[in-house]
Short mmCIF file of C-alpha atoms and ligand atoms in Angstrom, two decimals:
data_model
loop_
_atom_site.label_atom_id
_atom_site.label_comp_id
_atom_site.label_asym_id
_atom_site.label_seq_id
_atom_site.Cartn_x
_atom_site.Cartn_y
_atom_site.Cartn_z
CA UNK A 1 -8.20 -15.70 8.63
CA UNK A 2 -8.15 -12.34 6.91
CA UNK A 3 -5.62 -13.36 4.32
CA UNK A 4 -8.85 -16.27 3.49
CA UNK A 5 -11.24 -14.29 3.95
CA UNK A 6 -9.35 -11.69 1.27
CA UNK A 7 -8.98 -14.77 -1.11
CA UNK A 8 -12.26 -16.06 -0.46
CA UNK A 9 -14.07 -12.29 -1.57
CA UNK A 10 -11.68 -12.54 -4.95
CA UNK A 11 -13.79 -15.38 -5.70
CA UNK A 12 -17.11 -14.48 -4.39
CA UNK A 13 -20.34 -15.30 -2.31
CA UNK A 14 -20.22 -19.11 -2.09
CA UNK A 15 -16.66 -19.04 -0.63
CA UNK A 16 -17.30 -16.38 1.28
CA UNK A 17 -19.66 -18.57 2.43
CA UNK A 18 -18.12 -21.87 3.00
CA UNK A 19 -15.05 -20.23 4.82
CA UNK A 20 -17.40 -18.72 7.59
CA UNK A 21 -18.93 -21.90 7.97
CA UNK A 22 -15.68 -23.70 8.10
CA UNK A 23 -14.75 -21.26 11.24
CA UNK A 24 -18.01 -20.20 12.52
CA UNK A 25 -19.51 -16.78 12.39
CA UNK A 26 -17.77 -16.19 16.15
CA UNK A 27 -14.42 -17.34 14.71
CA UNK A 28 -14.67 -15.00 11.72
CA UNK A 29 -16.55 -11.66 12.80
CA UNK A 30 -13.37 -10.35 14.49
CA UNK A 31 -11.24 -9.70 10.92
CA UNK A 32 -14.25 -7.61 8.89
CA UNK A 33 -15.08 -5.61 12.13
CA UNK A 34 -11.25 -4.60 12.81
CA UNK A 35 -11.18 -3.73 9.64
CA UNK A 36 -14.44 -1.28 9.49
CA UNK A 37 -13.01 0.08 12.40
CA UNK A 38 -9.23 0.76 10.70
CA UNK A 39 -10.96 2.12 7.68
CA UNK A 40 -13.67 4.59 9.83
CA UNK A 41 -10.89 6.53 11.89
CA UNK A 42 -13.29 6.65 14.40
CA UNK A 43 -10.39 8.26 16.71
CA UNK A 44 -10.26 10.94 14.62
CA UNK A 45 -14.00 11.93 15.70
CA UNK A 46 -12.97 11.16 19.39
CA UNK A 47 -10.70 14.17 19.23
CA UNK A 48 -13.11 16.31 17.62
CA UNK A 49 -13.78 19.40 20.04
CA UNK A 50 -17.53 19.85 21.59
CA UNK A 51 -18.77 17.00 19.50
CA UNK A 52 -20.48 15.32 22.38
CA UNK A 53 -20.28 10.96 22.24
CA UNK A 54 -22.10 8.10 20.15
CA UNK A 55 -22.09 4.72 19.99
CA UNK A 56 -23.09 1.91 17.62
CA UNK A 57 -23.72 -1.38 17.58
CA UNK A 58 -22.09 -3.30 14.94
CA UNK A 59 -24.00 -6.82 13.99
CA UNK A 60 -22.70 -9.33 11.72
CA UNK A 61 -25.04 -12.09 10.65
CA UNK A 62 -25.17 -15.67 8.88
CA UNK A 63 -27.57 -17.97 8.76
CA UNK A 64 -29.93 -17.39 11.56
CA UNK A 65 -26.88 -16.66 13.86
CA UNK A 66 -25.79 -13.12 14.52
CA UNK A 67 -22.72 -11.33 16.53
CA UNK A 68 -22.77 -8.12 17.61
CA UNK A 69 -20.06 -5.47 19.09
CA UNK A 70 -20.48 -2.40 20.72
CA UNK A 71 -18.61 0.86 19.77
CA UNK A 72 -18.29 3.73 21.93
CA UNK A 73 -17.10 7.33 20.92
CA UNK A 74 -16.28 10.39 23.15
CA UNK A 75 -14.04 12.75 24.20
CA UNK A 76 -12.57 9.43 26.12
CA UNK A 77 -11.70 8.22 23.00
CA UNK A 78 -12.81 4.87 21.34
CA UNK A 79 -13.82 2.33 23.61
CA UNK A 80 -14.88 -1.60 21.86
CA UNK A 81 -17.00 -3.31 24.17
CA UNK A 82 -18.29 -2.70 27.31
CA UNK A 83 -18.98 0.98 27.90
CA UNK A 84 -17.75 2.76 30.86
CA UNK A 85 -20.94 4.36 31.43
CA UNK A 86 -24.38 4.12 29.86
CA UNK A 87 -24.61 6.44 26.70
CA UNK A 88 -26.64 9.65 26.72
CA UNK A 89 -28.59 7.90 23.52
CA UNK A 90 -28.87 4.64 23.05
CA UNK A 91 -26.64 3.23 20.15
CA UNK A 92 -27.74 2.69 16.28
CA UNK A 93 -27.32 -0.62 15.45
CA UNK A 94 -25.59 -1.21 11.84
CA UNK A 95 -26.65 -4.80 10.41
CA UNK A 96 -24.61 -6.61 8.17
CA UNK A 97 -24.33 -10.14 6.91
CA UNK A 98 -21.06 -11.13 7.24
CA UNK A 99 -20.40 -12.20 3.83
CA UNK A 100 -21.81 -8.97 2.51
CA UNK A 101 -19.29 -7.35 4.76
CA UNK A 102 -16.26 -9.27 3.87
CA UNK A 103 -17.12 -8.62 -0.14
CA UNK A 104 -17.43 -5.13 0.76
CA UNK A 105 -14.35 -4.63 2.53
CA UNK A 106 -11.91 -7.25 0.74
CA UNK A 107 -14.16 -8.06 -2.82
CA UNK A 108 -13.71 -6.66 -6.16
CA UNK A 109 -15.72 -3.27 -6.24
CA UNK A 110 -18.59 -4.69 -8.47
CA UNK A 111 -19.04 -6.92 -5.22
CA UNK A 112 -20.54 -4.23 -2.84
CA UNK A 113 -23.81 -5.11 -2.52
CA UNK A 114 -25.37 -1.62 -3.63
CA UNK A 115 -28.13 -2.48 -0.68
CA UNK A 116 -25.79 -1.15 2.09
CA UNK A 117 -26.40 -2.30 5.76
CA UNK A 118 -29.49 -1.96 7.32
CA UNK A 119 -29.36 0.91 10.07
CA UNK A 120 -31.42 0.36 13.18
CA UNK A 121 -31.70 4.07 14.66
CA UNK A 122 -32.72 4.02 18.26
CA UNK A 123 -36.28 4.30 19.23
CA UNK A 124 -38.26 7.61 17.79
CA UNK A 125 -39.90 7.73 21.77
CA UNK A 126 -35.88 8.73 22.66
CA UNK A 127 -34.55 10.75 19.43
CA UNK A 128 -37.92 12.56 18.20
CA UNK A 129 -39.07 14.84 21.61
CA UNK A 130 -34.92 15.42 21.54
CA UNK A 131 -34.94 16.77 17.96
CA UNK A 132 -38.19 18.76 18.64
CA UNK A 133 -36.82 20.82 22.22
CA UNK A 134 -33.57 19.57 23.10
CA UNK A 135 -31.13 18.79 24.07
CA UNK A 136 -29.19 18.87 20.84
CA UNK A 137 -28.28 15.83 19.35
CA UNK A 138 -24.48 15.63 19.43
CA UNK A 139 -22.44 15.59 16.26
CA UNK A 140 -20.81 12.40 16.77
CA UNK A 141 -24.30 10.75 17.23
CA UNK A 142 -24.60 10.96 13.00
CA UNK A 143 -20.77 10.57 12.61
CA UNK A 144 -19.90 7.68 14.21
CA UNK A 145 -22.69 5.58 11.85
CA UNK A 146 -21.48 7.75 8.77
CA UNK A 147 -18.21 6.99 8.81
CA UNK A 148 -18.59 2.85 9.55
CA UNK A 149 -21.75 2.90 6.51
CA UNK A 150 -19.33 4.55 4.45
CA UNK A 151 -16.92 1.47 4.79
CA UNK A 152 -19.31 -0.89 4.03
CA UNK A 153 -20.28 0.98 0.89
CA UNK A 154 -16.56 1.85 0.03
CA UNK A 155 -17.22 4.83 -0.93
CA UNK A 156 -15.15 7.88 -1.01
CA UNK A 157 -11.88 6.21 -1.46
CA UNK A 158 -9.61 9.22 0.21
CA UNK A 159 -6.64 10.38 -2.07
CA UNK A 160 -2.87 9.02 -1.21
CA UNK A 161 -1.59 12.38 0.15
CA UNK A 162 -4.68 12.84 2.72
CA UNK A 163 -3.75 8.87 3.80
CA UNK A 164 0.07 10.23 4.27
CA UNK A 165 -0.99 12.75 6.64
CA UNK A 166 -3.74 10.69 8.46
CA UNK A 167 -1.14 7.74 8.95
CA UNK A 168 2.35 10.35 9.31
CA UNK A 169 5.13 9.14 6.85
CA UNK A 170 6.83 11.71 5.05
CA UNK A 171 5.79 10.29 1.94
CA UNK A 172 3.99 14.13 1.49
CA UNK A 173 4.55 17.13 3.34
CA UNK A 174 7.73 19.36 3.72
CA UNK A 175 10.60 16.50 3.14
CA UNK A 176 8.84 15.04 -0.29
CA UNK A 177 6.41 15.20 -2.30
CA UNK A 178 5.88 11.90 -3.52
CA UNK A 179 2.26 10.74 -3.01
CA UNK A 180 0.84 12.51 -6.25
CA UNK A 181 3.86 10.17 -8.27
CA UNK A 182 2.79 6.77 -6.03
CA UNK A 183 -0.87 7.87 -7.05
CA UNK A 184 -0.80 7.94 -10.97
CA UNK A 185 1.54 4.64 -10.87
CA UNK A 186 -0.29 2.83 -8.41
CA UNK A 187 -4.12 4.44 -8.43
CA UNK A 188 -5.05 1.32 -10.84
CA UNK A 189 -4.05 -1.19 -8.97
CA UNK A 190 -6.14 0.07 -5.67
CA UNK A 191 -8.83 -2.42 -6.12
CA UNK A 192 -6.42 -5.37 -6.16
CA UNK A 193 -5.56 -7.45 -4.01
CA UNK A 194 -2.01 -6.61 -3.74
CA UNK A 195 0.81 -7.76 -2.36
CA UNK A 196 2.66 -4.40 -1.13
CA UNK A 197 6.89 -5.02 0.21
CA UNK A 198 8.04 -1.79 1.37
CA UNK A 199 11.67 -1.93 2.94
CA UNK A 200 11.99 0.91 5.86
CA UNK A 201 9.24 0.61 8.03
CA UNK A 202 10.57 4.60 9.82
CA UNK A 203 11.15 4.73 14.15
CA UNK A 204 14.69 3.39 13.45
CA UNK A 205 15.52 1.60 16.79
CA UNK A 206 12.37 2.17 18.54
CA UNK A 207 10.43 -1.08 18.69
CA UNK A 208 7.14 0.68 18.62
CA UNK A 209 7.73 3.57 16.53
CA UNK A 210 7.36 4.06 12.25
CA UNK A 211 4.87 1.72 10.35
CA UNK A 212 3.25 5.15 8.81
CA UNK A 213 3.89 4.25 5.18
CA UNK A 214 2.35 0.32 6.01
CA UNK A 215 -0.76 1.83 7.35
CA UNK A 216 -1.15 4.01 4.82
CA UNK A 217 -0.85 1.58 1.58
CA UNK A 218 -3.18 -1.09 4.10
CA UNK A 219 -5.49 2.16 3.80
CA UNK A 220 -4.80 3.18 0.02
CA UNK A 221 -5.11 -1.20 -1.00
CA UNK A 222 -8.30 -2.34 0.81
CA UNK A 223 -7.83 -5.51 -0.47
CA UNK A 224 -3.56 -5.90 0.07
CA UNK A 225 -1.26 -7.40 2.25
CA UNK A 226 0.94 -5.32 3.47
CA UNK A 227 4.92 -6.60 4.13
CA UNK A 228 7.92 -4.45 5.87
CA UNK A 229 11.06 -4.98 5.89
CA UNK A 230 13.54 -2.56 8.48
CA UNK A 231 16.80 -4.03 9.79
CA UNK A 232 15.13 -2.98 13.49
CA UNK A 233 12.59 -5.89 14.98
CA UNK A 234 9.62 -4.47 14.30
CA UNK A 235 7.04 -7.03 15.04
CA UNK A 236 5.03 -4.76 17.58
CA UNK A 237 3.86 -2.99 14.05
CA UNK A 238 2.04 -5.95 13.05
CA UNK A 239 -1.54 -5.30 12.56
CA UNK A 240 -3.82 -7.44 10.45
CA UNK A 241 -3.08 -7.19 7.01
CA UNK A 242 0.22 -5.81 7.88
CA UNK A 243 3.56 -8.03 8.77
CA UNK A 244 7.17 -6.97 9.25
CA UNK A 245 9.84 -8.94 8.94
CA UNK A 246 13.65 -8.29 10.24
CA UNK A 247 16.19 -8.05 7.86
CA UNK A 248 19.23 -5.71 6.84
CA UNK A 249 18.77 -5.06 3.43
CA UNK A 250 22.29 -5.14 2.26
CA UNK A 251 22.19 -8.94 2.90
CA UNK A 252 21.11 -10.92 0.23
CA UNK A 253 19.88 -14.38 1.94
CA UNK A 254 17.83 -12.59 4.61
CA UNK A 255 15.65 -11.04 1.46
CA UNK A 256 15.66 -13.58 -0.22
CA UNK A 257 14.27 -15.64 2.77
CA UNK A 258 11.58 -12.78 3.18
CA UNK A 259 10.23 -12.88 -0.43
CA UNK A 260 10.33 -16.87 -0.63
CA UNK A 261 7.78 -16.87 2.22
CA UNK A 262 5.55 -13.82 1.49
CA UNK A 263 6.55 -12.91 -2.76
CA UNK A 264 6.39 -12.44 -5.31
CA UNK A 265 5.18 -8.86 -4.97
CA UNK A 266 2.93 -6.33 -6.89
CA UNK A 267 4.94 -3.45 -5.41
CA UNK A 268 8.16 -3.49 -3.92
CA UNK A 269 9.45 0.67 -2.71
CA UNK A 270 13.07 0.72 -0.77
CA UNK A 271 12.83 3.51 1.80
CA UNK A 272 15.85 2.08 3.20
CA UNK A 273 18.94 3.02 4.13
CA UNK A 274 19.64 4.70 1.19
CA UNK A 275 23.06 3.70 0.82
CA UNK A 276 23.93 2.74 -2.81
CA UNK A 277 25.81 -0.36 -2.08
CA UNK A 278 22.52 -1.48 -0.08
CA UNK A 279 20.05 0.40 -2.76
CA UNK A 280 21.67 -1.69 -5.40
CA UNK A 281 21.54 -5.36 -3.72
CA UNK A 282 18.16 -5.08 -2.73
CA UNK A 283 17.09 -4.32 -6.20
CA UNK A 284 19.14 -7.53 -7.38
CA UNK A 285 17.85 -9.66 -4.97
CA UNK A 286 14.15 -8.64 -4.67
CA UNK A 287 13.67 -7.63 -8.56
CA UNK A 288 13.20 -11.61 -9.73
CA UNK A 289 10.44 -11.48 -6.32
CA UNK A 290 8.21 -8.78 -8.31
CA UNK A 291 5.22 -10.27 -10.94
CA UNK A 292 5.27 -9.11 -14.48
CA UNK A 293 3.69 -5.92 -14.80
CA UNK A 294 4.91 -5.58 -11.05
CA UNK A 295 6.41 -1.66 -10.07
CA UNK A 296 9.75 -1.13 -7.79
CA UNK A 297 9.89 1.81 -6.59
CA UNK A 298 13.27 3.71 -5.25
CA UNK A 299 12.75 6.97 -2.69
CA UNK A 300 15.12 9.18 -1.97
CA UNK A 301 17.59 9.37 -4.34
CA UNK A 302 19.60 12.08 -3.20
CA UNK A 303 21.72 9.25 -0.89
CA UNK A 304 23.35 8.69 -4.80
CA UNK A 305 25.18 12.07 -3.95
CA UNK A 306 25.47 13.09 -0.41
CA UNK A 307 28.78 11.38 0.88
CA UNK A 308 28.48 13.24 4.50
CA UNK A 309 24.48 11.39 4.90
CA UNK A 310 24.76 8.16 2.53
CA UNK A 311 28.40 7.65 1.60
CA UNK A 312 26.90 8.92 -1.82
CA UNK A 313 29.02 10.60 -4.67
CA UNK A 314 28.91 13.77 -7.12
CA UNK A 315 32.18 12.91 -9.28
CA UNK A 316 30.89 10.79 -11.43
CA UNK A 317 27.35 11.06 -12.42
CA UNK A 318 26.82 7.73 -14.43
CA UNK A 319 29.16 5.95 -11.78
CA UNK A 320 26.65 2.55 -11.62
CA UNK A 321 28.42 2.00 -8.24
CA UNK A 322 25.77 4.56 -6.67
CA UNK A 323 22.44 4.38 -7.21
CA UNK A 324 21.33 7.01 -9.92
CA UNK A 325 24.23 5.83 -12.00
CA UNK A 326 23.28 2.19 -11.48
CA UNK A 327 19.66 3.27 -12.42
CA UNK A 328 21.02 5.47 -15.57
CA UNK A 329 22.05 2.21 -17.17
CA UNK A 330 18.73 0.39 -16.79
CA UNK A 331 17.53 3.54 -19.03
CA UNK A 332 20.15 2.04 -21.81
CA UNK A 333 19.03 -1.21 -21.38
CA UNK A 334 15.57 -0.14 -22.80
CA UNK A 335 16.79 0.12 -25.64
CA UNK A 336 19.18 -2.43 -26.04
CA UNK A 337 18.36 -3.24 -29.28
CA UNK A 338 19.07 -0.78 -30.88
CA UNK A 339 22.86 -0.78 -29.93
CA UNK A 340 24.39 -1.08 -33.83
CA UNK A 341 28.27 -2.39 -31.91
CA UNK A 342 28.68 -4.95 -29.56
CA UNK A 343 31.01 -3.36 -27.72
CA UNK A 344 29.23 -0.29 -26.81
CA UNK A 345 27.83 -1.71 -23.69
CA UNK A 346 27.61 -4.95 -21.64
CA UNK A 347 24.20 -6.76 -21.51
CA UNK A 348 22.56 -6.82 -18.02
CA UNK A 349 20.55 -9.44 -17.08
CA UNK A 350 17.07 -6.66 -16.64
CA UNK A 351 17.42 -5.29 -20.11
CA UNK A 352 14.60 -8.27 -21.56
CA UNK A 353 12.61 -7.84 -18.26
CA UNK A 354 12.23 -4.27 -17.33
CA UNK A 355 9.65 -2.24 -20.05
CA UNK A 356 9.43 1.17 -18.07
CA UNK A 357 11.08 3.76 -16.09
CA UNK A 358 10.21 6.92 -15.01
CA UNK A 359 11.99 9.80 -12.82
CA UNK A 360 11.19 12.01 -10.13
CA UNK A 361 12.77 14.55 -7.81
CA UNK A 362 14.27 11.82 -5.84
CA UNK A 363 11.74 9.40 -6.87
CA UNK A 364 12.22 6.60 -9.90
CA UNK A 365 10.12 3.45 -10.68
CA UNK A 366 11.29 0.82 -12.16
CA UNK A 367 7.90 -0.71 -14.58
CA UNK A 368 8.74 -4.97 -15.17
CA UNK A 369 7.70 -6.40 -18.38
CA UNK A 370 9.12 -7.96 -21.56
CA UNK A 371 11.39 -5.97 -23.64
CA UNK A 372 11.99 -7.61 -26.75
CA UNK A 373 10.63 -5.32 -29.74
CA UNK A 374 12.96 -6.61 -32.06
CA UNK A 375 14.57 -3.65 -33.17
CA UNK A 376 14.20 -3.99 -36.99
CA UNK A 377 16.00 -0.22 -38.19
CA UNK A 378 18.77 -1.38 -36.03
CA UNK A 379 19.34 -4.99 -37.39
CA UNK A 380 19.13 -3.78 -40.69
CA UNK A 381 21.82 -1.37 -39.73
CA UNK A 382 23.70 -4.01 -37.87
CA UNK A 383 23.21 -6.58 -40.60
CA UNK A 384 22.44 -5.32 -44.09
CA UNK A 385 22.63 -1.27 -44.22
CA UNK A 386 23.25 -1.70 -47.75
CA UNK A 387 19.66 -2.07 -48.33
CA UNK A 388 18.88 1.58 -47.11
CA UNK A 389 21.82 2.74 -49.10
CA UNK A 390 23.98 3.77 -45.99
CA UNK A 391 27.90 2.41 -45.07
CA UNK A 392 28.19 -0.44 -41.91
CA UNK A 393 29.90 0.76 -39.12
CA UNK A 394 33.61 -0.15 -38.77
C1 LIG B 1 13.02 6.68 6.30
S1 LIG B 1 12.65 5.38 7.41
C2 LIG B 1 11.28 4.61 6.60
C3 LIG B 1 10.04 5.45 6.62
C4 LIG B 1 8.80 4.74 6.16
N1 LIG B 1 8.99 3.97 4.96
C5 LIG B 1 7.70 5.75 5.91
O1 LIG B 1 7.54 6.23 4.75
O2 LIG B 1 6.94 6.08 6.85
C6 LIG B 1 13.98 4.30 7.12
C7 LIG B 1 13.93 2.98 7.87
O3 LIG B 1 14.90 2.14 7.26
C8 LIG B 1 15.48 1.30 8.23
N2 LIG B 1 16.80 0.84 7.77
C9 LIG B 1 17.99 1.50 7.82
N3 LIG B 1 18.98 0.73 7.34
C10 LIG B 1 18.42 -0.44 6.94
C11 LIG B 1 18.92 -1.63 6.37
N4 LIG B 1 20.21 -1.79 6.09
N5 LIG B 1 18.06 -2.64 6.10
C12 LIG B 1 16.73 -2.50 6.38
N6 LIG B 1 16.20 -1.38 6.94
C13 LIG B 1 17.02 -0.36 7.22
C14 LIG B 1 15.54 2.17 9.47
O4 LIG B 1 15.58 1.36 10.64
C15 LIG B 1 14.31 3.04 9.35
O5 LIG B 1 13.27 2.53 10.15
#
């Protein structure tokens, strides 16, 4: 349902429309109000210190017919549903039609309905002799509506390196540095609706460990789906918008089998093993799985020379058996073109189809596109240098 309800808000109102009807405003509610509740860390408020509880109501309507769940916060934590005991105030209620809500949280930007929800505060008989002598009101009363309006505005999209920390991978902080590089080559596709393959979902043989990285692009892409890949079942991960898949990426067919059912892919980032050998096959196999204009990303590119950690080398730097040597040659192919003797290097099957690369400390993406200039200087030079008055090369 949410991956129609994401393709329904590409195409707007009326299909918004006719896919709640098709499942019923019951059937549907579920996906926009997990999602407001993903996007408002509402946790994060639970573990606030002295900030005292609140609760909303959130109500989706269509049509006449409306749906309503309760949301409880305290030093408890969140509770959905029933509350264990009454609240001190009675809850806000936050009203939303349901279409409104899924263009909000899965439409282009231009389809947030600048309206906003209605809020439905509780009764002035309870809140205004409370504002007037007390008790306080507690923080979380205002917080708790805040943060779940804010969602249904999108507004304040958070920046990639506060969504590393809020969701722990080590995509920022004392190991790397990276988010600031995933920001400027992925901050203008935010608003799409992405399709996002990351292999290494992190927690290594723990079942129920790692996914950091998934929740934070699901975060960073409101409108993506989220795929990862880790050679350790990770199913127990899965979250809406989010869907792992087992495979070892040094084997060909199981990627290939991953990326026929859920490719091609905006983004692809290995954040693997980092083993060359591995590093290298993935990138064969999955490249022809990423759309024009698509990005692959490589992390952690120091596994190229550490042989005690990654079987990696330092002997030879442009050896394209490990990874930064295998990468070094893509940078050739760039220009292939403008190779004046055939036998200066061998052809490779990426150099029409990749049109960018850039470098990092340990970082490099890899930018797909046509590269076919033409090369004119050099085909002169190959073909004719007599016209600029120079000598062919023997
Ligand atoms: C560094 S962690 C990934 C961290 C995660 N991407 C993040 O940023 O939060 C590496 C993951 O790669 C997985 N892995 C190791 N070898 C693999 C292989 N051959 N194929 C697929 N996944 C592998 C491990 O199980 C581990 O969970």
């Amino acid at each position: 349902m949410t991956h129609a309800l994401i393709a329904a808000a590409d195409r707007g109102h009326a299909d918004v429309a006719a896919t709640v009807e098709k499942a019923g405003l019951r059937g549907v509610a579920a996906v926009p109000i997990n999602e407001m509740l993903f996007r408002a860390h509402l946790d994060e408020l639970a573990a606030l210190d002295d900030a005292g509880e609140g609760s909303l109501v959130i109500t989706l309507t269509h049509g006449g017919e409306e749906t309503s769940v309760l949301v409880s916060v305290g030093p408890g934590g969140v509770e959905i549903g029933k509350a264990a005991r009454p609240a001190e105030i009675p809850p806000t209620v936050i009203v939303q039609g349901v279409c409104e809500a899924a263009l909000a949280l899965y439409g282009p930007p231009e389809r947030v309905s600048s309206a906003g929800p209605e809020i439905r505060w509780p009764s002035p008989h309870t809140m205004v002799p409370r504002l007037v002598r007390g008790p306080a009101v507690p923080r979380l009363f205002h917080a708790v509506v805040q943060r779940v309006v804010h969602v249904l505005e999108r507004s304040r999209p958070a920046h990639l390196t506060e969504l590393a920390v809020r969701h722990g991978t080590d995509k920022w902080g004392f190991l790397h540095q990276y988010t600031q590089h995933y920001e400027r080559h992925f901050g203008h596709l935010r608003d799409r609706p992405v399709r996002i393959c990351e292999i290494g979902v992190g927690g290594y043989g723990d079942p129920r460990a790692g996914g950091g990285s998934l929740s934070m692009w699901k975060e960073f892409f409101p409108r993506g789906l989220v795929y990862g890949v880790d050679i350790a079942d990770k199913r127990a991960l899965d979250r809406p918008r989010i869907t792992t898949v087992r495979a070892d990426q040094s084997d060909p067919e199981a990627l290939r089998s991953m990326a026929e059912e859920f490719g091609p892919f905006d983004i692809i980032i290995d954040d693997g093993s980092h083993m060359s050998p591995h590093v290298i096959t993935s990138f064969r196999t999955l490249f022809p799985y990423l759309v024009e204009d698509g990005v692959y990303a490589v992390e952690d590119l120091h596994g190229s020379y550490w042989p005690q950690l990654f079987e990696g080398s330092e002997d030879d730097l442009n050896d394209p058996a490990y990874t930064v040597g295998f990468l070094k040659q893509m940078v050739d192919g760039l220009n292939h073109e403008e190779f004046l003797k055939k036998e200066t290097r061998v052809a490779r099957p990426t150099d029409r189809t990749i049109k960018g690369m850039h470098f990092y400390h340990n970082l490099a993406f890899i930018e797909k596109g046509r590269n076919e200039e033409g090369g004119p200087i050099a085909s002169v030079l190959r073909e004719a240098p007599e016209i600029l008055g120079v000598e062919g090369l023997q």
